[in-house]
PDB file as gemmi writes it, atoms N, CA and C in Angstrom:
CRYST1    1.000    1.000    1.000  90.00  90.00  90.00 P 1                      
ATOM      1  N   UNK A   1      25.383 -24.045  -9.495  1.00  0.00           N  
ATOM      2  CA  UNK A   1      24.485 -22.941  -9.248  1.00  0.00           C  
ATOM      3  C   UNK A   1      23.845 -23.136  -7.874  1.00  0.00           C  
ATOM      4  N   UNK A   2      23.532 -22.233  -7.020  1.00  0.00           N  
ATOM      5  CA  UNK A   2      23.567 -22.192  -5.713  1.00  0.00           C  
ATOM      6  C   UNK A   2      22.019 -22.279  -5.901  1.00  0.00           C  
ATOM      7  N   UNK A   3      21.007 -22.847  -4.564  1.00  0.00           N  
ATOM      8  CA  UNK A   3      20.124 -22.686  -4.723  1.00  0.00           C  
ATOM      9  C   UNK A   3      18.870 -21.799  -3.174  1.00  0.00           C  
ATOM     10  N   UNK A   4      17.939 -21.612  -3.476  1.00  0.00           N  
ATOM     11  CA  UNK A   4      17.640 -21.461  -2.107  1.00  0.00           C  
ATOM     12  C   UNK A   4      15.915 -22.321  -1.482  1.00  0.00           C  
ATOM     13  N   UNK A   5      16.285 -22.374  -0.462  1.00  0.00           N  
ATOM     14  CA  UNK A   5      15.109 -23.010   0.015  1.00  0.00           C  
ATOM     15  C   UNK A   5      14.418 -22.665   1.078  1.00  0.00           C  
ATOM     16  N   UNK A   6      13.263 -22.389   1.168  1.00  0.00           N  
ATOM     17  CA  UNK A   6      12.445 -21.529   1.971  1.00  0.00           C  
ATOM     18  C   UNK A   6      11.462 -22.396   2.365  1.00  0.00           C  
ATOM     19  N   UNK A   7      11.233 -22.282   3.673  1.00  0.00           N  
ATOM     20  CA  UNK A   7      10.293 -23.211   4.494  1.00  0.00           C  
ATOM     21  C   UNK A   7       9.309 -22.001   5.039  1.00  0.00           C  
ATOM     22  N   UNK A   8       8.241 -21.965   4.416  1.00  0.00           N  
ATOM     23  CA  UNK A   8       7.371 -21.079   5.341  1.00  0.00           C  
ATOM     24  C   UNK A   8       6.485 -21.659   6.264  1.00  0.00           C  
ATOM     25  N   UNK A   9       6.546 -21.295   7.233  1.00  0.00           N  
ATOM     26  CA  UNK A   9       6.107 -21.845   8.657  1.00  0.00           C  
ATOM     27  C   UNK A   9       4.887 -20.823   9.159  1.00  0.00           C  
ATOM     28  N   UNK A  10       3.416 -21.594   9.119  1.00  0.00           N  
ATOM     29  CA  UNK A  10       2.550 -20.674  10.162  1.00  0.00           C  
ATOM     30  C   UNK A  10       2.200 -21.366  11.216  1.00  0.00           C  
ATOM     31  N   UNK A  11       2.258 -20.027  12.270  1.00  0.00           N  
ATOM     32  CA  UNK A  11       2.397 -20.404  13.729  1.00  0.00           C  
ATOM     33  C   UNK A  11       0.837 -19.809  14.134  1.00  0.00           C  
ATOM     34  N   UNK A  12       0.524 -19.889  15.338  1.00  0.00           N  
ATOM     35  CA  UNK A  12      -0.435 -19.257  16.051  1.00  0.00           C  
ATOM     36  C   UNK A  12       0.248 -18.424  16.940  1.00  0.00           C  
ATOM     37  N   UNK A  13      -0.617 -17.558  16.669  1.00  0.00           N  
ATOM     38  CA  UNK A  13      -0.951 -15.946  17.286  1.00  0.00           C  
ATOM     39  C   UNK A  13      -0.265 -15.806  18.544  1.00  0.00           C  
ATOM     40  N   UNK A  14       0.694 -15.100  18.508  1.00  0.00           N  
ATOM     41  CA  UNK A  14       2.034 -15.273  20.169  1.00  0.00           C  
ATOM     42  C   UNK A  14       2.446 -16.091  20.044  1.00  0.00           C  
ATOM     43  N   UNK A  15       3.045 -17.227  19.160  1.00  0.00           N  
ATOM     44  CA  UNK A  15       3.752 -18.336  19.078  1.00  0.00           C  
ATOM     45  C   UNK A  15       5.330 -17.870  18.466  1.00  0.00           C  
ATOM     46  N   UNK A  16       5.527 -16.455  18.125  1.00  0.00           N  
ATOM     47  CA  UNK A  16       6.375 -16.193  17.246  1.00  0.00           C  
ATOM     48  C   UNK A  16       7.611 -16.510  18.236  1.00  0.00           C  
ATOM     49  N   UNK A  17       7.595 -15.260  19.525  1.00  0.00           N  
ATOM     50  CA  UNK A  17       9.274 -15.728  20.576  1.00  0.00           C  
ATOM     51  C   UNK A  17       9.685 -17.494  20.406  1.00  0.00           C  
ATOM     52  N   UNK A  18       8.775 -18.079  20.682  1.00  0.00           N  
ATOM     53  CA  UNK A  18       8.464 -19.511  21.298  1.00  0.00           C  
ATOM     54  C   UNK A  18       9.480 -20.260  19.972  1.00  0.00           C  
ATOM     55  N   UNK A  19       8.903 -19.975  18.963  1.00  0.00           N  
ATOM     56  CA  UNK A  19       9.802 -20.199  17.445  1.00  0.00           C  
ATOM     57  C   UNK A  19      11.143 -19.944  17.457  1.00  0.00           C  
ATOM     58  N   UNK A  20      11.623 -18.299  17.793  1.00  0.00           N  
ATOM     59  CA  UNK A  20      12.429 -17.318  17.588  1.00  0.00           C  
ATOM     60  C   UNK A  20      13.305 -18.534  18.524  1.00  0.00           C  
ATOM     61  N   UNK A  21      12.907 -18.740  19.804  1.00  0.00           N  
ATOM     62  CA  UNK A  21      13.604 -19.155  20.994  1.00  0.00           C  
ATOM     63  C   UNK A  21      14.488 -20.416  20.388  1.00  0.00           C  
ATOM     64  N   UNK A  22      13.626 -21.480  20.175  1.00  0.00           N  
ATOM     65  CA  UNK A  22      13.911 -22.384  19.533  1.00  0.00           C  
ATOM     66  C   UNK A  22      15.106 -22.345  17.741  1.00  0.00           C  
ATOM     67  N   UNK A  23      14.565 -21.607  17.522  1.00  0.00           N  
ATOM     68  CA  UNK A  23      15.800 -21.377  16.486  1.00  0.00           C  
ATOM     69  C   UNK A  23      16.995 -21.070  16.643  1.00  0.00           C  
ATOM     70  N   UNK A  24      17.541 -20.083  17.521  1.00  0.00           N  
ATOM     71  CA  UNK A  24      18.354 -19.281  18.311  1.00  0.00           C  
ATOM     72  C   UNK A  24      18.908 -20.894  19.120  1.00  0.00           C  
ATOM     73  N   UNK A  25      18.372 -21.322  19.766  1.00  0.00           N  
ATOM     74  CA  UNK A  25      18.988 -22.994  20.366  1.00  0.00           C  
ATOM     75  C   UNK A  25      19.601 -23.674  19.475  1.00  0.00           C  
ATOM     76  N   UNK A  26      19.293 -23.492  18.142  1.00  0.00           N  
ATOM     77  CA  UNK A  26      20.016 -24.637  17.819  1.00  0.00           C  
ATOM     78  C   UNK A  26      20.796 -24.021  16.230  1.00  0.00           C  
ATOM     79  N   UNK A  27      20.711 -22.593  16.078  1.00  0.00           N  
ATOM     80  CA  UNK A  27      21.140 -21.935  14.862  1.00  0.00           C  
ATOM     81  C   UNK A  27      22.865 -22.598  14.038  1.00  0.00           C  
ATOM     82  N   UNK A  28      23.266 -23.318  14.789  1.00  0.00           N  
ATOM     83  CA  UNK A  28      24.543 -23.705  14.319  1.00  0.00           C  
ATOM     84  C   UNK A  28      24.398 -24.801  14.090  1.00  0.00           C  
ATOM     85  N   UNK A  29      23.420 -25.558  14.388  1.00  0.00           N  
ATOM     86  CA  UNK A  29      23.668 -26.801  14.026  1.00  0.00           C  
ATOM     87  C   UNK A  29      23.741 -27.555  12.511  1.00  0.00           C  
ATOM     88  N   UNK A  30      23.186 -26.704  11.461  1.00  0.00           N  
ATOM     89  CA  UNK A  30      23.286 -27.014   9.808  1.00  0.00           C  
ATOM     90  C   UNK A  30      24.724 -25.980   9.478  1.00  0.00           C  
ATOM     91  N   UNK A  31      25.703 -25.496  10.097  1.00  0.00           N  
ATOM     92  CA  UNK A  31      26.740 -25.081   9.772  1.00  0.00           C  
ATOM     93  C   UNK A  31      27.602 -25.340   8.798  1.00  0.00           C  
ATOM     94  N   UNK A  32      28.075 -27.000   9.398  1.00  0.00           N  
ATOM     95  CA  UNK A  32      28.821 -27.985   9.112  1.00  0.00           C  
ATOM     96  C   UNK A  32      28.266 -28.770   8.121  1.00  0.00           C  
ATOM     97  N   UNK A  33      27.212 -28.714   7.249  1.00  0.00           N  
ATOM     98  CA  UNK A  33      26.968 -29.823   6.569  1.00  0.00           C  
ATOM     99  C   UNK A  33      27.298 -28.875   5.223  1.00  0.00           C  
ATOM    100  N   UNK A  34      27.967 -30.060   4.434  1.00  0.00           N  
ATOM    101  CA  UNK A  34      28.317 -30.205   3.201  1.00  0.00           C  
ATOM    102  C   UNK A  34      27.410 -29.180   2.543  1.00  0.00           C  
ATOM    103  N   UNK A  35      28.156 -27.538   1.552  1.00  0.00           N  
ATOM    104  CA  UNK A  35      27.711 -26.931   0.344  1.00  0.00           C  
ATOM    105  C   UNK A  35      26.566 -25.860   1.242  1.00  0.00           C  
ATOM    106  N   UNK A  36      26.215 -26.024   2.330  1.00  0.00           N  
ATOM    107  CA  UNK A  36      25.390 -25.320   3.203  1.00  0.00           C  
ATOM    108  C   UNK A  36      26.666 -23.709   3.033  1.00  0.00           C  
ATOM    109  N   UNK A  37      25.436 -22.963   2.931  1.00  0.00           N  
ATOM    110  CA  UNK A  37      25.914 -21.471   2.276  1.00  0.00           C  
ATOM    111  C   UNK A  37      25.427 -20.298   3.289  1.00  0.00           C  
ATOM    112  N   UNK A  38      24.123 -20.626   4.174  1.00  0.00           N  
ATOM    113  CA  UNK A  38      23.518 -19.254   4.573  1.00  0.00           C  
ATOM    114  C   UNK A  38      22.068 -19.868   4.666  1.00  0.00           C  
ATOM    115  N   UNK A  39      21.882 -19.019   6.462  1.00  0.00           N  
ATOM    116  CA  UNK A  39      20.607 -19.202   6.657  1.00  0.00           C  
ATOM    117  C   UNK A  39      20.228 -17.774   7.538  1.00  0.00           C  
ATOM    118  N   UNK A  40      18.888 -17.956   7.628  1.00  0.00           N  
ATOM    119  CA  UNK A  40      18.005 -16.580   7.988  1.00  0.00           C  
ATOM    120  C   UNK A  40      16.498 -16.947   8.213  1.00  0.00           C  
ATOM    121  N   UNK A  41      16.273 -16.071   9.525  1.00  0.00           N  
ATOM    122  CA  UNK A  41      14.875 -16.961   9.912  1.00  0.00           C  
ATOM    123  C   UNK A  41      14.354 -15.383   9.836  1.00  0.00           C  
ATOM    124  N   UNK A  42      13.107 -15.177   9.379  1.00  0.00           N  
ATOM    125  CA  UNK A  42      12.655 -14.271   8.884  1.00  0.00           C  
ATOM    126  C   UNK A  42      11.134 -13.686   9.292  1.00  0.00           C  
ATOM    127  N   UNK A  43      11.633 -12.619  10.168  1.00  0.00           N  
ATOM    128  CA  UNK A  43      10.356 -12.237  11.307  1.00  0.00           C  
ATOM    129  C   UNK A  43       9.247 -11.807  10.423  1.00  0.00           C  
ATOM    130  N   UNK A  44       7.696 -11.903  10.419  1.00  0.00           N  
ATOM    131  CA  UNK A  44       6.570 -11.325   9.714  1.00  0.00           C  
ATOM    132  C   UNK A  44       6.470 -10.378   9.543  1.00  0.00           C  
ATOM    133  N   UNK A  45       6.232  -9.421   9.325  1.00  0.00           N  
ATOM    134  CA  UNK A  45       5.256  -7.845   9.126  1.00  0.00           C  
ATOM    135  C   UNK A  45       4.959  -7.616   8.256  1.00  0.00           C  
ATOM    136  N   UNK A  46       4.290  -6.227   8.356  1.00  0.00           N  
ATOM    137  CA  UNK A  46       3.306  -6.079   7.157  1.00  0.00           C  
ATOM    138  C   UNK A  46       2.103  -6.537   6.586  1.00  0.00           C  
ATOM    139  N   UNK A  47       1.671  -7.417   7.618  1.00  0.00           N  
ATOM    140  CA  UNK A  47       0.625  -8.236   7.230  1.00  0.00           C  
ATOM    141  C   UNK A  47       0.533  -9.786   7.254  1.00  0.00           C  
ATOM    142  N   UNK A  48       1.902 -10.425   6.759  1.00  0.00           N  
ATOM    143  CA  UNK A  48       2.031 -11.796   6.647  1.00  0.00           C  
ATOM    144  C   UNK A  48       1.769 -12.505   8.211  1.00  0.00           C  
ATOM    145  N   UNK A  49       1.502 -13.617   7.980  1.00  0.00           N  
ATOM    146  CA  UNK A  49       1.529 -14.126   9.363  1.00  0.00           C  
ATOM    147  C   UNK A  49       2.126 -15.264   9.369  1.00  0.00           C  
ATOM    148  N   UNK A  50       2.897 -15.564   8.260  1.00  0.00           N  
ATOM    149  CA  UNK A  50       4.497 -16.953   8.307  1.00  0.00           C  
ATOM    150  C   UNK A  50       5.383 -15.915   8.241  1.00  0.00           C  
ATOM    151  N   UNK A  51       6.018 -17.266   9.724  1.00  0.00           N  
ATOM    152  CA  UNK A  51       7.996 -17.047   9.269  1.00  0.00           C  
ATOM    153  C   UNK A  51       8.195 -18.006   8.143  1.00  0.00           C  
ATOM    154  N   UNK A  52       9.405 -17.457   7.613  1.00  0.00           N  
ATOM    155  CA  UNK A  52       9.949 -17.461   6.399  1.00  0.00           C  
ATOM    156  C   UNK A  52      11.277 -18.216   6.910  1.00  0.00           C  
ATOM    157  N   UNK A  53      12.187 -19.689   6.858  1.00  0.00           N  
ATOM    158  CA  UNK A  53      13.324 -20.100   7.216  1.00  0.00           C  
ATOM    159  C   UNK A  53      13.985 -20.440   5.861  1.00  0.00           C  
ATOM    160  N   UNK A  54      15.037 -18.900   5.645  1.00  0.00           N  
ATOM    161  CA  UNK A  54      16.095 -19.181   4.440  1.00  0.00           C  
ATOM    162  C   UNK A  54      17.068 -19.901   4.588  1.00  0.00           C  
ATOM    163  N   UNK A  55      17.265 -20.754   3.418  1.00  0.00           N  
ATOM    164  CA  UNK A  55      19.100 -21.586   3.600  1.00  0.00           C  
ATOM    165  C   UNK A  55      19.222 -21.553   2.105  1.00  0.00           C  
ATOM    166  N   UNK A  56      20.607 -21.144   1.906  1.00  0.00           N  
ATOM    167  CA  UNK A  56      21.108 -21.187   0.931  1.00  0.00           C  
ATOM    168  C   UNK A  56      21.833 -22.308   0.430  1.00  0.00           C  
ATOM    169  N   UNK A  57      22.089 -23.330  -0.615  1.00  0.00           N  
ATOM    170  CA  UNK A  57      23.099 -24.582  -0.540  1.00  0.00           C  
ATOM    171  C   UNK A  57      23.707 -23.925  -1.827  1.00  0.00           C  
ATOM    172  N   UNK A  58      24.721 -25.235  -1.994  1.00  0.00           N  
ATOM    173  CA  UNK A  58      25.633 -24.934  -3.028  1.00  0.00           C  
ATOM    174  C   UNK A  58      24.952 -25.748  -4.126  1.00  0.00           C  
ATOM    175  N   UNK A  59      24.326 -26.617  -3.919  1.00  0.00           N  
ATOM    176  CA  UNK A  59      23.208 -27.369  -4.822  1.00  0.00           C  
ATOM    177  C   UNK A  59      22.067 -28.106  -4.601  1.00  0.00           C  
ATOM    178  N   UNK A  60      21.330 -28.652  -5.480  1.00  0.00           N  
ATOM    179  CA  UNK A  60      19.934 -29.197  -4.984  1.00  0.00           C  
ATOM    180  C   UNK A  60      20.429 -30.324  -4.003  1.00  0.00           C  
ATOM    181  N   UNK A  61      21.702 -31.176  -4.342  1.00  0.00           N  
ATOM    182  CA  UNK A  61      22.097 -32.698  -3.816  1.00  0.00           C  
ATOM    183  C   UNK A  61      22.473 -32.140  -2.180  1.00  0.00           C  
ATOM    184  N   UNK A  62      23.243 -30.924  -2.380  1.00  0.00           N  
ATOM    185  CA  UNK A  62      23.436 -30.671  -1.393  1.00  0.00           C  
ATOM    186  C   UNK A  62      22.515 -30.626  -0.029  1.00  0.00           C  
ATOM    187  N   UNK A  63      21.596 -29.469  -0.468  1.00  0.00           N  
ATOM    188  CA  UNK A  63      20.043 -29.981   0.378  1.00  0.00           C  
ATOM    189  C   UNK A  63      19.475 -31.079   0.583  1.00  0.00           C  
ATOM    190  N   UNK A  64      19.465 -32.029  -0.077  1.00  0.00           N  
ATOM    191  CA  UNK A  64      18.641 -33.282  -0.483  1.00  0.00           C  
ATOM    192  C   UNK A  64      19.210 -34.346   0.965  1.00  0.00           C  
ATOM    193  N   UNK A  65      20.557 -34.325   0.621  1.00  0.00           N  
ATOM    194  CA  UNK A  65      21.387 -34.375   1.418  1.00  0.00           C  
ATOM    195  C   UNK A  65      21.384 -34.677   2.635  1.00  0.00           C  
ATOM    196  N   UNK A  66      21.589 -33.401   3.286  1.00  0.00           N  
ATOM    197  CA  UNK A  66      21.086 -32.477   4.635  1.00  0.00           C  
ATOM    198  C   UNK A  66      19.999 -32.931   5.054  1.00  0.00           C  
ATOM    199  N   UNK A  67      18.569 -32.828   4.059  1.00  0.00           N  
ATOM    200  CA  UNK A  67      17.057 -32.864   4.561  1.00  0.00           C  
ATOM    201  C   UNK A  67      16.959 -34.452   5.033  1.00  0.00           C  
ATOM    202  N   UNK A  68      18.063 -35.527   4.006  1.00  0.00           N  
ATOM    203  CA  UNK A  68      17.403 -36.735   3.922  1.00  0.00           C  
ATOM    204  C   UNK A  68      18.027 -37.596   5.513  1.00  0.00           C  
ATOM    205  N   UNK A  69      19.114 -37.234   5.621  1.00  0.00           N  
ATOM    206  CA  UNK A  69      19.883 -37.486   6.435  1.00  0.00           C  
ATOM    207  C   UNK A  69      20.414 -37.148   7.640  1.00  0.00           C  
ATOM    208  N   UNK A  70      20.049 -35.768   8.120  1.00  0.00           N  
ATOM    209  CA  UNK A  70      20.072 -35.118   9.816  1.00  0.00           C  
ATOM    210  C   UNK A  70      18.961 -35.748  10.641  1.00  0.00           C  
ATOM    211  N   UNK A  71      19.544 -35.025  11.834  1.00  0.00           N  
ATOM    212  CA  UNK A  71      19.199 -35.865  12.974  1.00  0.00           C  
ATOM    213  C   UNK A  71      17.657 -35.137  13.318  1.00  0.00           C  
ATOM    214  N   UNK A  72      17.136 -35.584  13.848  1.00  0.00           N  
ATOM    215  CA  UNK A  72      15.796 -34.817  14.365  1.00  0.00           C  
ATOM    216  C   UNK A  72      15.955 -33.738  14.607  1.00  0.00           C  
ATOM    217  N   UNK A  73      14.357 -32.861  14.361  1.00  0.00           N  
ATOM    218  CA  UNK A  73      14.772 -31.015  14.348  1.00  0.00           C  
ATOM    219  C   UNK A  73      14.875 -31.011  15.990  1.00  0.00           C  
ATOM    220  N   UNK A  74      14.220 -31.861  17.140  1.00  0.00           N  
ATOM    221  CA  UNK A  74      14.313 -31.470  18.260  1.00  0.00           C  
ATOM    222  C   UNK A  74      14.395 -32.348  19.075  1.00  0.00           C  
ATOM    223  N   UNK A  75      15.796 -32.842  19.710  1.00  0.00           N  
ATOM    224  CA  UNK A  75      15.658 -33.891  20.659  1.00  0.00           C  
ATOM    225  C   UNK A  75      14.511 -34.066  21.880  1.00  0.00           C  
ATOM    226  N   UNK A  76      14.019 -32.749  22.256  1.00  0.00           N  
ATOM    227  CA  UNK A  76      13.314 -33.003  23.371  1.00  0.00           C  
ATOM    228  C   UNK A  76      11.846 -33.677  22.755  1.00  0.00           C  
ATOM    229  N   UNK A  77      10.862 -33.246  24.234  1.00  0.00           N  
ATOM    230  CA  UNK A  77       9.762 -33.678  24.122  1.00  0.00           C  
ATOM    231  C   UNK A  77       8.336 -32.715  23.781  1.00  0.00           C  
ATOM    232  N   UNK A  78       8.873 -31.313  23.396  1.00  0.00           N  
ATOM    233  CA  UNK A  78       8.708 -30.419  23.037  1.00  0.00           C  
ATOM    234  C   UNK A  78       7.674 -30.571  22.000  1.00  0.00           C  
ATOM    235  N   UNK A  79       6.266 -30.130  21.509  1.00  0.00           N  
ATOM    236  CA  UNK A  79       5.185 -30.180  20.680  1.00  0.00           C  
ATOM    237  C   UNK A  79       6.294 -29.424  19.420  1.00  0.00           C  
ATOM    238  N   UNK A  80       5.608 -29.392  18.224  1.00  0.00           N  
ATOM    239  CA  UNK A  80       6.412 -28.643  17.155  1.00  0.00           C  
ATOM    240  C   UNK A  80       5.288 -26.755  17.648  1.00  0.00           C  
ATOM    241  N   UNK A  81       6.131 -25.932  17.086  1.00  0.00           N  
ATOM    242  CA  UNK A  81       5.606 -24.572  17.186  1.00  0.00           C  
ATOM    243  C   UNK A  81       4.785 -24.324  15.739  1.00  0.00           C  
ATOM    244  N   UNK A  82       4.531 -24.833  14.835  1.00  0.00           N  
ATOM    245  CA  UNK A  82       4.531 -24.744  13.742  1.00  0.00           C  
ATOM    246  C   UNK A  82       2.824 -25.433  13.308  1.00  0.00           C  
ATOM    247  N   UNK A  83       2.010 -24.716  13.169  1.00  0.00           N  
ATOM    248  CA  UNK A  83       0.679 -25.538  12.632  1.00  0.00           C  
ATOM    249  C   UNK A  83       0.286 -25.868  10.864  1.00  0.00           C  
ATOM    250  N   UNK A  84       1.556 -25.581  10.238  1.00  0.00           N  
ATOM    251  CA  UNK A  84       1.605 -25.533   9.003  1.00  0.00           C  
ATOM    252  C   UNK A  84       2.675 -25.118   8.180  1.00  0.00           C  
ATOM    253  N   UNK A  85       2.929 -26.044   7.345  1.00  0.00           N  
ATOM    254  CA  UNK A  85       4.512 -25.390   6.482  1.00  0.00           C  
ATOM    255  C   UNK A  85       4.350 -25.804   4.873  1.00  0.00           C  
ATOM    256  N   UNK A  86       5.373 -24.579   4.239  1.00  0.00           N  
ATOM    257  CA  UNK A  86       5.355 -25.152   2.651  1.00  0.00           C  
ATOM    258  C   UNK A  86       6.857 -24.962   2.329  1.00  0.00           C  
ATOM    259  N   UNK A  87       7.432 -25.316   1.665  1.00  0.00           N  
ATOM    260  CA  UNK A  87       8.309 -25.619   0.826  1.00  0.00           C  
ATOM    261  C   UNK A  87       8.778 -25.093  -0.581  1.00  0.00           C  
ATOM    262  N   UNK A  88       9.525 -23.922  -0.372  1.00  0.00           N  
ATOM    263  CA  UNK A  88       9.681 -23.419  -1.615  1.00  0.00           C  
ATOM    264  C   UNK A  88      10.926 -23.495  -2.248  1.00  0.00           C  
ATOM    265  N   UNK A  89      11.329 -23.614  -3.651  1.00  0.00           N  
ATOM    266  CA  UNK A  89      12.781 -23.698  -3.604  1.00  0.00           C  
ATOM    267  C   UNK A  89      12.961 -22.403  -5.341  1.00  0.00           C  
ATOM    268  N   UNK A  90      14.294 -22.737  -5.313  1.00  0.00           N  
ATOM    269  CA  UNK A  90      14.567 -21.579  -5.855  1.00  0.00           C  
ATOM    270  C   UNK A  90      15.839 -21.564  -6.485  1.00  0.00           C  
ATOM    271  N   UNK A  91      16.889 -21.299  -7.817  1.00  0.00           N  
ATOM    272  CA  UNK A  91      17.724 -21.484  -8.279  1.00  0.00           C  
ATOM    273  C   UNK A  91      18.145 -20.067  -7.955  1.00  0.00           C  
ATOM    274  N   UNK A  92      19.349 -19.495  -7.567  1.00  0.00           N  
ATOM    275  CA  UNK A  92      20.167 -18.758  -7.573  1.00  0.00           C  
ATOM    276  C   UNK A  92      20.064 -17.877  -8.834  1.00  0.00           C  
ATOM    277  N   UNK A  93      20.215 -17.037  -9.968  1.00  0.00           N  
ATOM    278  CA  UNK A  93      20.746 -16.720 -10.971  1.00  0.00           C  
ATOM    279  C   UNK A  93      21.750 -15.716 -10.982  1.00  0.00           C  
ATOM    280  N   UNK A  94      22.900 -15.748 -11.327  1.00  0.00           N  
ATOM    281  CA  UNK A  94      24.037 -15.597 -11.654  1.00  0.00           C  
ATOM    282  C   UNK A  94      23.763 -14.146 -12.739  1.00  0.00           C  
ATOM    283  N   UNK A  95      24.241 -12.747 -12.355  1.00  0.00           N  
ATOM    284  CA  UNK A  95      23.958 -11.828 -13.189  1.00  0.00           C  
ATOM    285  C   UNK A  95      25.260 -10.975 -13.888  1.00  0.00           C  
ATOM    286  N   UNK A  96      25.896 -11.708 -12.933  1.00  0.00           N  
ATOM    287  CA  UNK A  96      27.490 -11.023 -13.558  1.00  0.00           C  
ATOM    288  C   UNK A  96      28.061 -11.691 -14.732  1.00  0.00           C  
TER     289      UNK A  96                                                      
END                                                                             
């Protein structure tokens, strides 16, 4: 059963391109890892003021995986864009 995992990220106020930029740099790089299904970085409106970073895996190990074992999110020397994050996860359900 596939699962999903959502990182919500709050930024400060005009920090959003700065994010956007940075994602867009390096969007291929979780491609290649094992059961990795689908990702989507997910602009605010409406009110919210987190981005939302979707990935889909093929299982929890799969993520576990990935999270426990990749390389740093940013080789440079770059501050993080991010003044706060949570962690949500989520089982797939199967309706067919």
């Amino acid at each position: 059963m596939s699962i999903v995992v959502i990182n919500a990220l709050k930024i400060p106020a005009g920090a959003g391109p700065e994010l956007e930029s940075r994602f867009a740099a390096r969007k291929a790089s979780v491609d290649g890892s094992p059961g990795f299904e689908g990702f989507q970085l997910l602009r605010p409106v409406a009110g919210e003021d987190r981005y939302f970073v979707y990935t889909q895996w093929a299982t929890r190990e799969d993520f576990e995986n990935w999270r426990d074992n990749r390389p740093g999110h940013d080789s440079s020397a770059q501050k993080p864009v991010a003044e706060g994050m949570g962690l949500l996860e989520f089982e797939v359900v199967d309706l067919g």
